[in-house]
Coordinates of C-alpha atoms and ligand atoms in Angstrom, one line a residue:
M243 CA 33.5 75.2 -80.3
K244 CA 31.9 73.7 -83.7
T245 CA 34.8 71.5 -86.2
P246 CA 34.0 71.5 -89.5
I247 CA 34.0 68.4 -90.6
T248 CA 33.6 68.6 -94.7
D249 CA 31.8 71.6 -96.0
D250 CA 28.2 71.0 -94.0
I251 CA 28.8 68.5 -91.5
F252 CA 30.3 70.0 -88.0
A253 CA 31.3 68.2 -85.0
I254 CA 29.5 69.9 -81.6
G255 CA 31.1 67.0 -79.6
V256 CA 32.7 68.0 -75.8
A257 CA 35.3 67.0 -74.3
D258 CA 35.6 65.3 -70.6
H259 CA 38.7 66.5 -68.4
G260 CA 37.3 65.8 -65.2
I261 CA 36.0 62.3 -65.6
D262 CA 37.7 59.4 -62.9
L263 CA 35.8 56.1 -64.8
F264 CA 34.1 56.1 -67.3
E265 CA 31.1 53.9 -67.7
G266 CA 32.0 53.6 -63.6
Q267 CA 35.0 51.3 -64.6
F268 CA 36.9 52.3 -67.1
E269 CA 40.2 54.4 -66.1
V270 CA 40.4 57.5 -68.5
P271 CA 43.6 58.8 -67.9
D272 CA 43.0 61.3 -70.8
G273 CA 39.7 62.2 -70.6
M274 CA 36.7 60.8 -72.6
R275 CA 35.1 62.6 -75.6
Y276 CA 30.8 62.6 -76.1
N277 CA 31.0 63.8 -80.0
S278 CA 27.9 64.9 -81.6
Y279 CA 27.2 65.8 -84.7
A280 CA 24.9 69.0 -87.1
I281 CA 23.4 68.4 -90.8
L282 CA 23.2 71.0 -92.1
D283 CA 20.9 71.4 -95.1
E284 CA 17.7 72.3 -96.5
K285 CA 16.6 70.4 -92.9
V286 CA 18.9 69.9 -90.1
A287 CA 19.8 67.3 -88.8
V288 CA 21.7 66.7 -85.3
V289 CA 23.4 63.2 -84.7
D290 CA 23.1 62.2 -81.2
T291 CA 23.4 64.2 -77.7
V292 CA 26.1 64.0 -75.4
D293 CA 26.6 63.4 -71.5
A294 CA 23.9 65.2 -68.8
R295 CA 26.9 67.3 -67.5
F296 CA 27.2 68.5 -70.5
L297 CA 24.1 70.0 -72.0
Q298 CA 24.8 73.8 -71.9
E299 CA 28.3 73.3 -73.5
W300 CA 26.8 71.3 -76.3
L301 CA 24.1 73.8 -77.0
D302 CA 26.4 76.5 -77.5
N303 CA 28.1 74.4 -80.4
M304 CA 24.8 73.7 -81.5
Q305 CA 23.9 77.1 -81.9
E306 CA 27.0 78.5 -82.8
V307 CA 26.9 75.8 -86.2
L308 CA 22.9 76.6 -86.2
G309 CA 23.4 80.2 -86.3
G310 CA 19.5 80.4 -85.5
R311 CA 17.9 77.7 -87.5
Q312 CA 16.3 75.7 -85.8
P313 CA 16.8 71.3 -85.9
D314 CA 14.1 69.7 -87.9
Y315 CA 15.8 66.3 -86.6
L316 CA 17.5 64.6 -83.9
V317 CA 18.5 61.6 -85.1
V318 CA 19.3 59.1 -81.9
Q319 CA 21.8 55.8 -83.0
H320 CA 22.8 55.1 -79.5
M321 CA 20.3 54.7 -76.5
E322 CA 23.1 54.6 -73.5
P323 CA 22.7 57.7 -71.5
D324 CA 26.3 59.3 -72.7
H325 CA 24.5 60.1 -76.3
S326 CA 21.2 59.9 -75.5
A327 CA 20.8 62.4 -71.6
N328 CA 20.1 65.3 -72.7
I329 CA 17.1 64.3 -75.2
Q330 CA 14.8 65.3 -73.0
A331 CA 15.9 68.9 -72.7
F332 CA 16.2 68.9 -76.4
M333 CA 12.7 68.3 -77.4
E334 CA 11.6 70.3 -74.8
L335 CA 14.0 73.0 -76.6
F336 CA 13.2 73.4 -80.0
P337 CA 9.4 71.7 -79.6
A338 CA 9.4 71.4 -83.9
T339 CA 12.0 69.0 -84.3
V340 CA 11.3 65.4 -84.9
L341 CA 13.3 62.5 -83.3
V342 CA 14.8 59.3 -85.6
A343 CA 15.2 56.0 -84.3
S344 CA 14.9 52.6 -84.7
A345 CA 11.8 51.0 -82.8
Q346 CA 13.9 49.5 -79.9
A347 CA 15.3 52.8 -79.3
F348 CA 12.3 54.2 -78.3
A349 CA 11.4 52.2 -76.2
M350 CA 14.1 53.0 -74.3
M351 CA 13.3 56.3 -74.4
Q352 CA 9.8 55.2 -72.4
N353 CA 12.3 54.3 -70.0
F354 CA 14.6 56.8 -69.6
F355 CA 12.2 60.0 -69.9
G356 CA 8.6 58.3 -69.8
T357 CA 7.5 59.2 -73.1
Q358 CA 8.6 58.3 -76.7
W359 CA 7.9 61.3 -78.5
S360 CA 4.8 59.1 -80.1
D361 CA 3.4 62.6 -81.7
R362 CA 7.4 63.8 -83.1
R363 CA 8.9 60.2 -84.2
Q364 CA 10.0 58.9 -86.7
M365 CA 10.7 55.3 -86.4
V366 CA 13.3 53.7 -88.9
G367 CA 15.2 50.9 -89.6
D368 CA 18.0 49.0 -91.6
G369 CA 17.9 50.2 -95.0
D370 CA 15.8 53.2 -94.3
T371 CA 16.5 57.0 -96.0
L372 CA 15.6 60.1 -94.4
A373 CA 16.7 63.1 -97.3
L374 CA 17.7 66.7 -95.8
G375 CA 19.0 68.0 -99.3
R376 CA 22.0 67.7 -100.1
H377 CA 22.5 65.0 -98.3
V378 CA 20.1 61.4 -98.0
L379 CA 20.8 59.7 -95.2
T380 CA 20.8 55.8 -95.0
F381 CA 20.5 54.2 -91.6
V382 CA 21.5 50.4 -91.1
A383 CA 21.3 48.5 -87.6
A384 CA 24.1 47.2 -85.8
P385 CA 22.1 45.4 -83.1
M386 CA 24.9 44.7 -80.2
V387 CA 27.5 47.0 -81.2
H388 CA 27.2 47.4 -78.4
W389 CA 23.3 47.5 -77.3
P390 CA 20.7 45.9 -79.7
E391 CA 18.9 49.3 -80.3
V392 CA 21.9 50.8 -82.3
L393 CA 22.0 52.4 -85.8
V394 CA 24.6 53.6 -87.6
T395 CA 24.0 56.3 -90.6
Y396 CA 25.4 57.0 -93.7
D397 CA 25.4 59.6 -95.8
A398 CA 26.7 58.7 -99.4
T399 CA 26.8 62.3 -100.3
D400 CA 30.8 63.3 -98.2
K401 CA 31.1 59.6 -97.4
V402 CA 30.8 60.3 -94.0
L403 CA 29.9 56.9 -91.5
F404 CA 28.1 57.8 -88.3
S405 CA 29.3 54.8 -86.6
A406 CA 27.9 55.2 -83.1
D407 CA 30.4 53.6 -80.2
A408 CA 32.3 51.7 -83.3
F409 CA 35.6 52.9 -84.1
G410 CA 35.8 54.8 -80.6
T411 CA 38.3 54.6 -78.0
F412 CA 39.4 56.6 -74.8
G413 CA 40.3 60.1 -74.5
A414 CA 39.5 63.9 -74.6
Y415 CA 40.8 64.5 -77.8
D416 CA 40.4 68.1 -77.9
D417 CA 43.0 70.6 -78.8
G418 CA 42.4 72.7 -76.4
E419 CA 40.4 74.6 -77.0
G420 CA 37.6 72.5 -77.6
E421 CA 37.8 71.2 -80.7
V422 CA 38.2 68.0 -81.6
I423 CA 41.1 66.4 -83.1
A424 CA 39.8 65.6 -86.5
E425 CA 43.7 64.2 -87.8
V426 CA 45.0 61.7 -85.6
D427 CA 48.0 59.3 -86.3
P428 CA 47.1 55.6 -86.3
S429 CA 49.5 54.4 -83.5
S430 CA 48.6 56.9 -81.0
W431 CA 45.0 56.1 -81.4
T432 CA 45.7 52.2 -81.0
P433 CA 46.6 51.7 -77.6
E434 CA 43.6 53.0 -76.0
A435 CA 41.0 52.1 -79.0
R436 CA 42.4 48.4 -78.2
R437 CA 41.7 49.3 -74.7
Y438 CA 38.0 50.4 -75.2
Y439 CA 36.8 48.0 -78.0
F440 CA 38.2 45.4 -76.2
G441 CA 36.8 46.6 -72.8
I442 CA 33.2 47.5 -73.9
V443 CA 32.9 45.8 -76.9
A444 CA 34.9 42.5 -77.6
K445 CA 32.0 40.2 -76.4
Y446 CA 29.8 41.0 -79.6
G447 CA 32.5 40.5 -82.2
A448 CA 30.2 38.6 -84.7
P449 CA 28.2 41.9 -84.4
V450 CA 30.8 44.0 -85.7
Q451 CA 32.0 41.5 -87.7
R452 CA 28.7 42.0 -89.7
L453 CA 28.6 45.6 -89.4
L454 CA 32.4 45.3 -90.4
A455 CA 30.6 43.7 -94.1
K456 CA 27.9 46.4 -94.4
A457 CA 30.5 49.1 -93.9
A458 CA 32.3 47.2 -96.8
T459 CA 29.9 47.9 -99.4
L460 CA 29.7 51.6 -98.5
E461 CA 32.1 54.1 -99.8
L462 CA 34.1 55.5 -96.7
G463 CA 35.9 58.5 -96.6
T464 CA 35.5 59.8 -92.6
V465 CA 34.0 57.9 -90.1
C466 CA 32.4 60.1 -87.0
P467 CA 32.6 57.9 -84.1
L468 CA 30.4 59.0 -80.7
H469 CA 33.9 58.7 -78.6
G470 CA 37.0 60.1 -79.8
P471 CA 38.5 61.4 -82.9
V472 CA 37.2 62.0 -86.5
L473 CA 38.9 59.4 -88.7
S474 CA 39.6 59.6 -92.0
G475 CA 43.2 58.1 -94.5
A476 CA 45.6 55.9 -92.8
A477 CA 43.8 56.5 -89.9
L478 CA 40.6 55.4 -90.9
A479 CA 41.8 52.2 -92.8
N480 CA 44.1 51.2 -89.5
A481 CA 40.7 51.6 -87.5
V482 CA 39.0 48.9 -90.0
A483 CA 41.8 46.8 -90.3
L484 CA 42.5 46.3 -86.6
Y485 CA 38.4 46.5 -86.2
Q486 CA 38.6 43.0 -88.4
T487 CA 41.0 41.5 -86.5
W488 CA 39.3 42.5 -83.2
A489 CA 35.8 41.0 -84.3
S490 CA 37.2 37.8 -85.1
Y491 CA 39.2 37.2 -82.1
A492 CA 42.4 36.9 -84.0
P493 CA 45.3 37.7 -82.7
E494 CA 47.0 41.5 -83.3
A495 CA 50.7 40.1 -82.5
K496 CA 52.4 37.3 -81.9
G497 CA 54.0 38.0 -78.7
I498 CA 53.8 36.3 -74.7
L499 CA 51.9 38.0 -72.1
V500 CA 52.7 36.8 -68.9
A501 CA 49.8 37.7 -66.3
Y502 CA 50.8 37.1 -62.3
T503 CA 49.6 37.4 -58.7
S504 CA 51.7 37.2 -56.0
V505 CA 51.5 37.0 -52.2
Y506 CA 54.7 37.0 -51.2
G507 CA 56.5 37.5 -54.4
H508 CA 57.5 34.0 -55.1
T509 CA 55.5 33.3 -58.1
R510 CA 55.7 37.1 -59.5
A511 CA 60.2 35.9 -59.5
A512 CA 58.5 32.9 -61.2
A513 CA 56.7 35.0 -63.5
H514 CA 59.5 37.5 -63.7
E515 CA 62.0 34.5 -64.8
L516 CA 59.8 32.8 -67.6
A517 CA 59.1 35.9 -69.3
E518 CA 64.1 37.0 -69.5
G519 CA 64.0 33.6 -70.2
L520 CA 61.9 33.6 -72.9
R521 CA 63.6 37.1 -73.9
E522 CA 66.6 34.9 -73.7
R523 CA 65.1 32.6 -76.1
G524 CA 64.5 34.6 -79.0
C525 CA 60.9 36.1 -78.5
P526 CA 59.9 38.9 -80.2
L527 CA 57.4 40.6 -77.7
V528 CA 57.3 39.6 -73.9
L529 CA 55.1 41.6 -71.3
V530 CA 54.3 41.0 -68.0
R531 CA 51.8 42.4 -65.7
D532 CA 50.7 42.2 -61.9
L533 CA 47.1 41.4 -62.2
A534 CA 46.6 42.7 -59.0
R535 CA 48.5 46.2 -59.6
C536 CA 47.9 46.6 -62.8
D537 CA 45.2 48.2 -65.1
P538 CA 42.8 44.8 -65.6
Y539 CA 41.4 46.4 -68.8
E540 CA 44.8 47.1 -70.2
V541 CA 45.9 43.8 -69.1
V542 CA 42.4 42.1 -71.3
A543 CA 43.5 44.2 -74.4
Q544 CA 46.8 42.7 -74.3
A545 CA 45.7 38.9 -73.6
F546 CA 43.4 40.0 -76.7
R547 CA 46.5 41.5 -78.8
L548 CA 48.9 38.7 -78.3
D549 CA 48.5 34.6 -79.2
T550 CA 50.3 33.1 -76.5
L551 CA 49.4 33.6 -72.7
V552 CA 50.9 32.6 -69.3
L553 CA 48.7 32.5 -65.8
A554 CA 50.9 32.3 -62.8
T555 CA 49.1 32.7 -60.2
T556 CA 48.6 31.2 -56.0
T557 CA 46.8 28.3 -54.4
Y558 CA 44.0 30.6 -52.2
N559 CA 41.0 29.2 -50.6
T560 CA 41.5 26.1 -52.7
D561 CA 41.5 28.3 -55.9
A562 CA 43.5 30.9 -58.0
F563 CA 44.2 33.8 -56.2
P564 CA 40.9 36.6 -56.5
A565 CA 43.0 39.1 -59.1
M566 CA 43.1 36.1 -61.2
R567 CA 39.7 35.0 -60.7
E568 CA 38.2 38.3 -61.9
F569 CA 40.9 38.5 -65.2
L570 CA 39.6 35.2 -66.2
M571 CA 35.8 36.3 -65.2
H572 CA 37.1 39.4 -67.8
L573 CA 38.3 37.1 -70.0
T574 CA 35.3 34.6 -70.1
D575 CA 32.8 37.3 -70.2
R576 CA 34.9 38.8 -73.7
A577 CA 34.7 35.2 -75.1
F578 CA 38.0 35.2 -74.5
Q579 CA 39.3 32.3 -77.6
N580 CA 41.7 30.6 -80.2
R581 CA 45.1 31.2 -77.9
L582 CA 47.9 29.8 -76.6
V583 CA 47.6 29.8 -72.7
A584 CA 50.5 28.5 -70.9
L585 CA 49.7 27.5 -66.3
V586 CA 52.2 28.6 -63.4
E587 CA 50.9 27.6 -59.5
N588 CA 52.2 27.6 -56.9
G589 CA 50.8 26.4 -53.6
S590 CA 52.4 25.8 -50.7
W591 CA 50.5 22.1 -48.6
A592 CA 47.8 22.1 -51.6
P593 CA 48.6 23.3 -55.2
G594 CA 45.1 23.4 -57.1
A595 CA 45.6 26.8 -59.1
A596 CA 46.5 25.4 -62.4
R597 CA 43.0 22.9 -62.7
A598 CA 41.2 25.8 -60.6
M599 CA 42.7 27.8 -63.8
R600 CA 41.5 25.4 -66.3
V601 CA 37.4 24.9 -64.9
A602 CA 37.2 29.0 -65.1
L603 CA 38.6 29.0 -68.8
E604 CA 36.4 25.7 -69.6
K605 CA 33.5 28.2 -72.0
C606 CA 36.2 29.4 -73.7
R607 CA 36.5 28.0 -77.3
D608 CA 39.4 27.5 -78.8
L609 CA 42.2 27.1 -76.4
R610 CA 45.3 24.7 -76.0
Y611 CA 46.9 24.3 -73.5
A612 CA 51.2 23.9 -73.5
A613 CA 52.2 20.7 -72.3
H614 CA 54.5 22.2 -69.8
Q615 CA 53.0 22.9 -66.8
V616 CA 54.5 24.7 -63.8
C617 CA 54.3 23.8 -60.0
I618 CA 55.9 25.5 -57.7
H619 CA 56.0 24.4 -54.0
S620 CA 56.2 27.9 -51.8
A621 CA 59.2 29.3 -54.0
L622 CA 61.1 28.4 -56.8
A623 CA 63.4 25.5 -56.6
R624 CA 65.1 23.5 -59.1
D625 CA 62.9 21.6 -60.2
S626 CA 60.0 24.5 -60.7
R627 CA 63.5 26.3 -62.6
K628 CA 64.0 23.3 -64.9
A629 CA 60.1 23.4 -65.6
L630 CA 59.9 27.1 -66.4
G631 CA 62.7 26.4 -68.7
E632 CA 61.1 24.0 -70.3
L633 CA 57.9 25.7 -70.6
A634 CA 60.1 28.6 -72.0
D635 CA 61.1 26.2 -74.6
E636 CA 58.1 25.2 -75.5
L637 CA 56.7 29.0 -75.7
A638 CA 59.5 30.4 -77.8
A639 CA 59.2 27.2 -80.3
A640 CA 55.2 27.6 -80.2
V641 CA 55.6 31.5 -81.2
G642 CA 58.5 31.0 -83.6
A643 CA 61.1 32.5 -81.6
T644 CA 64.6 32.6 -83.3
P645 CA 67.5 33.7 -81.7
D646 CA 70.4 35.5 -83.5
A647 CA 73.0 32.9 -82.7
D648 CA 75.8 35.3 -84.0
A649 CA 74.0 38.7 -82.5
E650 CA 76.1 39.5 -78.9
S651 CA 74.2 38.8 -76.0
P652 CA 72.7 41.9 -75.2
A653 CA 73.6 43.5 -71.5
T654 CA 75.3 40.1 -70.1
D655 CA 78.7 41.7 -69.4
P656 CA 78.4 43.4 -66.0
A657 CA 81.6 45.0 -66.6
A658 CA 80.0 47.8 -68.2
F659 CA 78.0 48.6 -65.2
N660 CA 81.2 50.0 -63.9
N661 CA 81.9 52.6 -66.5
I662 CA 78.9 54.3 -65.4
G663 CA 79.8 57.3 -63.1
Y664 CA 78.6 57.5 -59.1
G665 CA 79.2 59.8 -56.2
L666 CA 78.9 58.1 -53.0
Y667 CA 76.6 59.9 -50.4
V668 CA 75.2 59.0 -46.7
A669 CA 71.3 58.9 -47.0
V670 CA 70.3 59.8 -43.4
T671 CA 67.0 59.4 -42.2
R672 CA 65.0 59.0 -38.4
T673 CA 62.6 56.7 -36.9
S674 CA 59.4 58.4 -35.1
D675 CA 60.8 58.5 -31.6
G676 CA 64.0 60.7 -33.7
R677 CA 66.8 57.4 -33.8
D678 CA 69.1 58.7 -36.7
N679 CA 70.2 56.0 -39.6
G680 CA 71.6 56.1 -42.1
C681 CA 73.2 53.9 -45.3
I682 CA 75.6 53.9 -48.1
V683 CA 74.2 54.9 -51.2
N684 CA 75.6 55.3 -54.4
A685 CA 72.8 55.2 -57.2
V686 CA 71.3 59.6 -57.0
S687 CA 71.0 62.0 -59.4
Q688 CA 69.5 65.4 -60.3
V689 CA 66.1 64.7 -62.6
A690 CA 64.8 67.9 -62.3
A691 CA 65.8 71.7 -62.6
T692 CA 62.6 73.5 -61.9
P693 CA 61.6 72.5 -59.4
A694 CA 64.6 70.5 -58.1
R695 CA 63.8 67.2 -58.3
L696 CA 66.9 64.3 -57.3
A697 CA 65.7 60.2 -57.7
I698 CA 68.3 58.4 -55.0
S699 CA 67.7 54.5 -55.0
I700 CA 67.9 52.6 -52.1
S701 CA 68.2 48.4 -51.4
K702 CA 64.8 47.6 -50.2
R703 CA 67.4 45.6 -47.6
N704 CA 67.7 48.6 -45.9
Y705 CA 66.7 50.0 -43.0
T706 CA 67.2 53.3 -44.3
H707 CA 64.7 52.3 -47.0
H708 CA 62.5 51.3 -44.8
L709 CA 62.5 55.0 -42.7
A710 CA 62.7 56.7 -45.8
L711 CA 59.1 55.0 -47.4
Q712 CA 57.4 55.3 -43.7
T713 CA 58.9 58.9 -42.6
E714 CA 58.7 60.3 -46.3
R715 CA 62.0 62.2 -45.5
L716 CA 65.5 61.9 -46.1
A717 CA 68.6 63.5 -46.1
L718 CA 71.9 63.3 -48.5
N719 CA 75.4 63.6 -46.7
C720 CA 77.5 63.9 -49.7
L721 CA 80.5 61.9 -49.1
D722 CA 84.2 63.9 -50.4
E723 CA 87.6 62.6 -51.3
S724 CA 88.4 62.5 -47.1
A725 CA 86.0 60.4 -46.1
P726 CA 87.6 56.6 -44.3
F727 CA 87.3 53.1 -45.3
E728 CA 85.5 53.1 -41.7
Y729 CA 82.9 55.3 -42.5
F730 CA 81.9 53.0 -45.4
R731 CA 81.9 50.0 -43.0
R732 CA 79.8 52.2 -40.5
F733 CA 77.4 52.8 -42.8
G734 CA 77.3 50.2 -45.4
F735 CA 78.0 47.0 -43.4
Q736 CA 75.6 46.8 -40.9
C737 CA 72.3 47.3 -40.3
G738 CA 70.9 50.2 -38.3
R739 CA 67.7 48.8 -36.7
G740 CA 69.6 47.2 -34.2
I741 CA 73.0 49.7 -33.6
D742 CA 73.7 53.6 -33.7
K743 CA 75.6 54.1 -36.7
F744 CA 76.5 57.1 -35.6
E745 CA 78.1 56.4 -32.0
G746 CA 81.3 57.6 -31.3
L747 CA 81.4 60.2 -34.6
G748 CA 81.4 63.4 -32.3
E749 CA 78.7 66.4 -32.5
L750 CA 75.9 65.7 -35.6
G751 CA 74.6 68.9 -37.0
R752 CA 70.9 69.0 -38.5
M753 CA 69.3 70.1 -41.1
A754 CA 66.0 72.5 -40.4
D755 CA 64.0 69.4 -40.4
G756 CA 66.1 67.7 -37.6
L757 CA 67.9 64.8 -40.1
A758 CA 71.4 64.3 -39.4
I759 CA 74.7 65.7 -40.7
L760 CA 78.0 64.1 -40.3
P761 CA 80.3 65.9 -38.1
E762 CA 83.2 65.5 -41.0
H763 CA 84.1 64.3 -44.5
V764 CA 80.8 65.8 -46.0
N765 CA 81.2 68.4 -48.7
A766 CA 77.2 69.3 -49.1
V767 CA 73.9 68.5 -47.6
L768 CA 70.4 68.0 -49.0
S769 CA 67.2 67.8 -47.2
L770 CA 64.3 65.7 -49.1
R771 CA 60.8 65.2 -49.2
V772 CA 59.9 62.1 -50.9
E773 CA 57.5 63.3 -53.4
Q774 CA 57.2 59.7 -55.2
Y775 CA 58.5 55.6 -54.6
M776 CA 58.8 53.3 -57.3
D777 CA 58.8 49.5 -56.7
L778 CA 62.0 48.6 -58.7
G779 CA 62.1 45.4 -57.5
S780 CA 65.5 44.9 -55.4
H781 CA 66.0 48.4 -54.8
G782 CA 63.0 51.1 -54.9
L783 CA 63.6 55.0 -56.8
F784 CA 62.5 57.4 -54.2
V785 CA 62.1 61.3 -56.6
C786 CA 62.5 64.6 -53.7
A787 CA 61.9 67.1 -53.9
V788 CA 64.8 69.3 -52.0
E789 CA 63.8 71.4 -49.2
E790 CA 67.2 72.5 -48.2
A791 CA 70.5 72.2 -50.0
R792 CA 74.3 73.6 -48.3
V793 CA 77.3 73.5 -49.7
L794 CA 79.9 72.3 -46.4
S795 CA 83.3 72.4 -47.8
S796 CA 85.2 72.4 -51.6
V797 CA 86.8 68.8 -50.9
P798 CA 86.2 66.8 -54.2
S799 CA 83.1 64.9 -53.8
M800 CA 84.0 60.8 -53.3
T801 CA 82.9 58.6 -56.9
Y802 CA 83.3 55.5 -56.3
A803 CA 85.7 55.2 -58.5
Y804 CA 87.9 57.0 -56.8
Y805 CA 86.6 55.0 -53.4
H806 CA 88.0 51.9 -55.6
Q807 CA 91.3 52.9 -56.4
H808 CA 92.1 55.1 -52.8
V809 CA 89.6 53.9 -49.7
K810 CA 88.6 50.2 -50.5
P811 CA 91.6 47.7 -48.5
K812 CA 93.0 45.9 -51.2
P813 CA 92.5 42.0 -51.3
A814 CA 95.6 40.4 -48.7
P815 CA 95.9 37.0 -49.6
L816 CA 94.1 35.3 -46.4
P817 CA 95.9 32.5 -44.8
A818 CA 95.0 29.0 -45.6
P819 CA 93.3 27.6 -43.0
T820 CA 93.9 24.2 -40.5
P821 CA 91.1 22.3 -40.9
G822 CA 90.0 21.7 -37.0
T823 CA 92.7 24.3 -35.5
G824 CA 89.7 27.0 -35.7
D825 CA 92.9 29.3 -36.1
N826 CA 91.0 31.3 -38.8
P827 CA 87.6 31.8 -36.8
G828 CA 86.2 33.0 -40.0
I829 CA 86.7 30.0 -41.5
A830 CA 84.7 26.9 -40.9
T831 CA 86.8 23.9 -40.9
G832 CA 85.6 20.2 -42.9
K833 CA 85.8 19.0 -46.2
K834 CA 83.4 21.4 -47.9
V835 CA 84.2 24.1 -50.6
R836 CA 84.0 27.6 -48.7
W837 CA 84.6 31.3 -50.5
V838 CA 86.0 33.8 -48.4
C839 CA 85.4 37.5 -48.7
K840 CA 88.6 39.0 -48.9
I841 CA 87.4 42.4 -47.6
C842 CA 84.8 41.6 -44.4
G843 CA 85.7 37.4 -43.5
F844 CA 81.9 36.2 -44.4
V845 CA 82.3 32.9 -46.0
Y846 CA 79.8 31.5 -48.1
E847 CA 79.6 27.8 -48.0
G848 CA 78.8 26.3 -51.4
E849 CA 80.9 24.1 -54.6
E850 CA 79.8 27.1 -56.3
L851 CA 79.6 30.5 -55.6
P852 CA 76.8 32.7 -57.7
P853 CA 78.3 35.0 -60.5
D854 CA 76.1 38.0 -59.1
Y855 CA 76.2 37.0 -55.6
V856 CA 76.8 39.7 -53.0
C857 CA 79.0 40.2 -49.6
P858 CA 75.6 40.4 -47.2
L859 CA 77.9 42.0 -45.1
C860 CA 80.3 44.6 -46.9
K861 CA 77.6 44.2 -49.7
H862 CA 80.6 43.6 -52.3
P863 CA 80.8 40.8 -55.0
A864 CA 81.9 38.1 -56.0
S865 CA 85.0 38.8 -57.5
D866 CA 86.2 39.6 -54.0
F867 CA 85.6 36.0 -52.9
E868 CA 88.0 33.8 -52.5
R869 CA 87.9 30.0 -52.9
I870 CA 89.1 27.9 -49.8
E871 CA 88.9 23.7 -49.6
G872 CA 89.2 22.1 -46.2
Ligands
FEO1166 FE1 29.5 55.4 -75.6 FE2 27.4 52.0 -75.3 O1 27.8 54.4 -75.3

């Protein structure tokens, strides 16, 4: 479908919603756009073609605009096949059309098509013009933006710059009926345009700067790139300002990217601990990315966006971990430079990743390394935590973090969590050979109505979490206010891997899928199919479709508050231990400080009980522990 840009310039490109990887490597979840333009004057010019798969759709658009007129010129600005693939079909369809392109573009046509259309071509270079009537096109050489043959084209009549790949972005940018979106919000354009620039063009900062210098001499009203939306007004001003920053390799913002890889979670823990420390010190923008799991080009774009980069990785085959090596290659390929870099390495017997990362970055210009380098031996320990803190101090100072001394620390009062309402449930699973399992959960919410979806958070330590992931099935038994503490002890304080948590409960009911229904103290049951899973750190979030739901009674549901008030045993003073007598078997003897869980008797040994400690047996918090000396 045609889209008017000015009175006689039209967008006739296409939207690609079916592509998976652009240029064979870039994820494009919002699709891709291949733009082409038609200028209707005394002479008719078409600017560039589109991807091979869209020949007919493009010709339909052109036909709609031209209304029976024949194109006099096909201007080829760029020979990459996403724009040039249909030259041959076009030239066969319109035998009188003249090709207009640079000398290098014609040489490339020979390679792609076996001909340069020597009898139908007009070779142009920097500063040459093409008169169409009212419009006179001026060609501007833009080598290496993004190939050497590239020309951009300026129409002084309507103040339009056809900018080839420059100012492009990922995304289909159509209105649902095929028309290109011509007015775009700058903030919505920027993230994908940044990923496009640093993925595709970043290596060629100097050529882009030369093009920007030429463009600065032109009066620009509208920019028509080969990808993405047409830009004008605030969107164009935003794009030009960002290109000036990006092309000069200057950081766009103050902030810290923590890019890490982790094999067993210890380096991941360090990366997140450092990020938390940076936030606590008032760093304005701290991003954390797992290089093995994130889109590498989004991380590359963030590395160029921010002024500080932390690299944290495991030593692997005496080098950095593979995903980190690949990331560093992406950076060096794109002339990464002019940043503060900090290194965190992990190694169980011969840490060497920091040295390897420095070697990999040797060819980058103007990198400054943080004075504090952190070495972790297998897992975070007192010395490596101290080093992380020192690094956080250094980086916070470097980015000019200014924690507001008067501001209350955000989200630091754990009592606030107690005011979030919860119910209590037995989440039931089954092993592949039919053995029942279940655990107590409280974080359950209906998150969608049509179709009904529940979100359930389960601790990764629980066997139920493992079975739900493995079988993709769950059932919720909604506990009612009659449920005794014995139920919570049975399902909450022990692991079902080695015992039958259902033994002695009486005859179980069954959902249609075979999952267990407890014989009493349950007012409703729901059978669920796991549709999505999200790793939340200590817990996993299961988003589930509801396949069966039954109400069993009208007894009110057990809430977490009701449990605490009426079901959970009240802490009782423990008898003082008699050292060496063993008369309190839950408490070891000796001259040590111990902390005893007043609910289940578990003993923690140590001078200090961590404030976030949770009893490993009954899951009660540090506040339910009592200090014992002796
Ligand atoms: Fe959109 Fe360099 O091709």
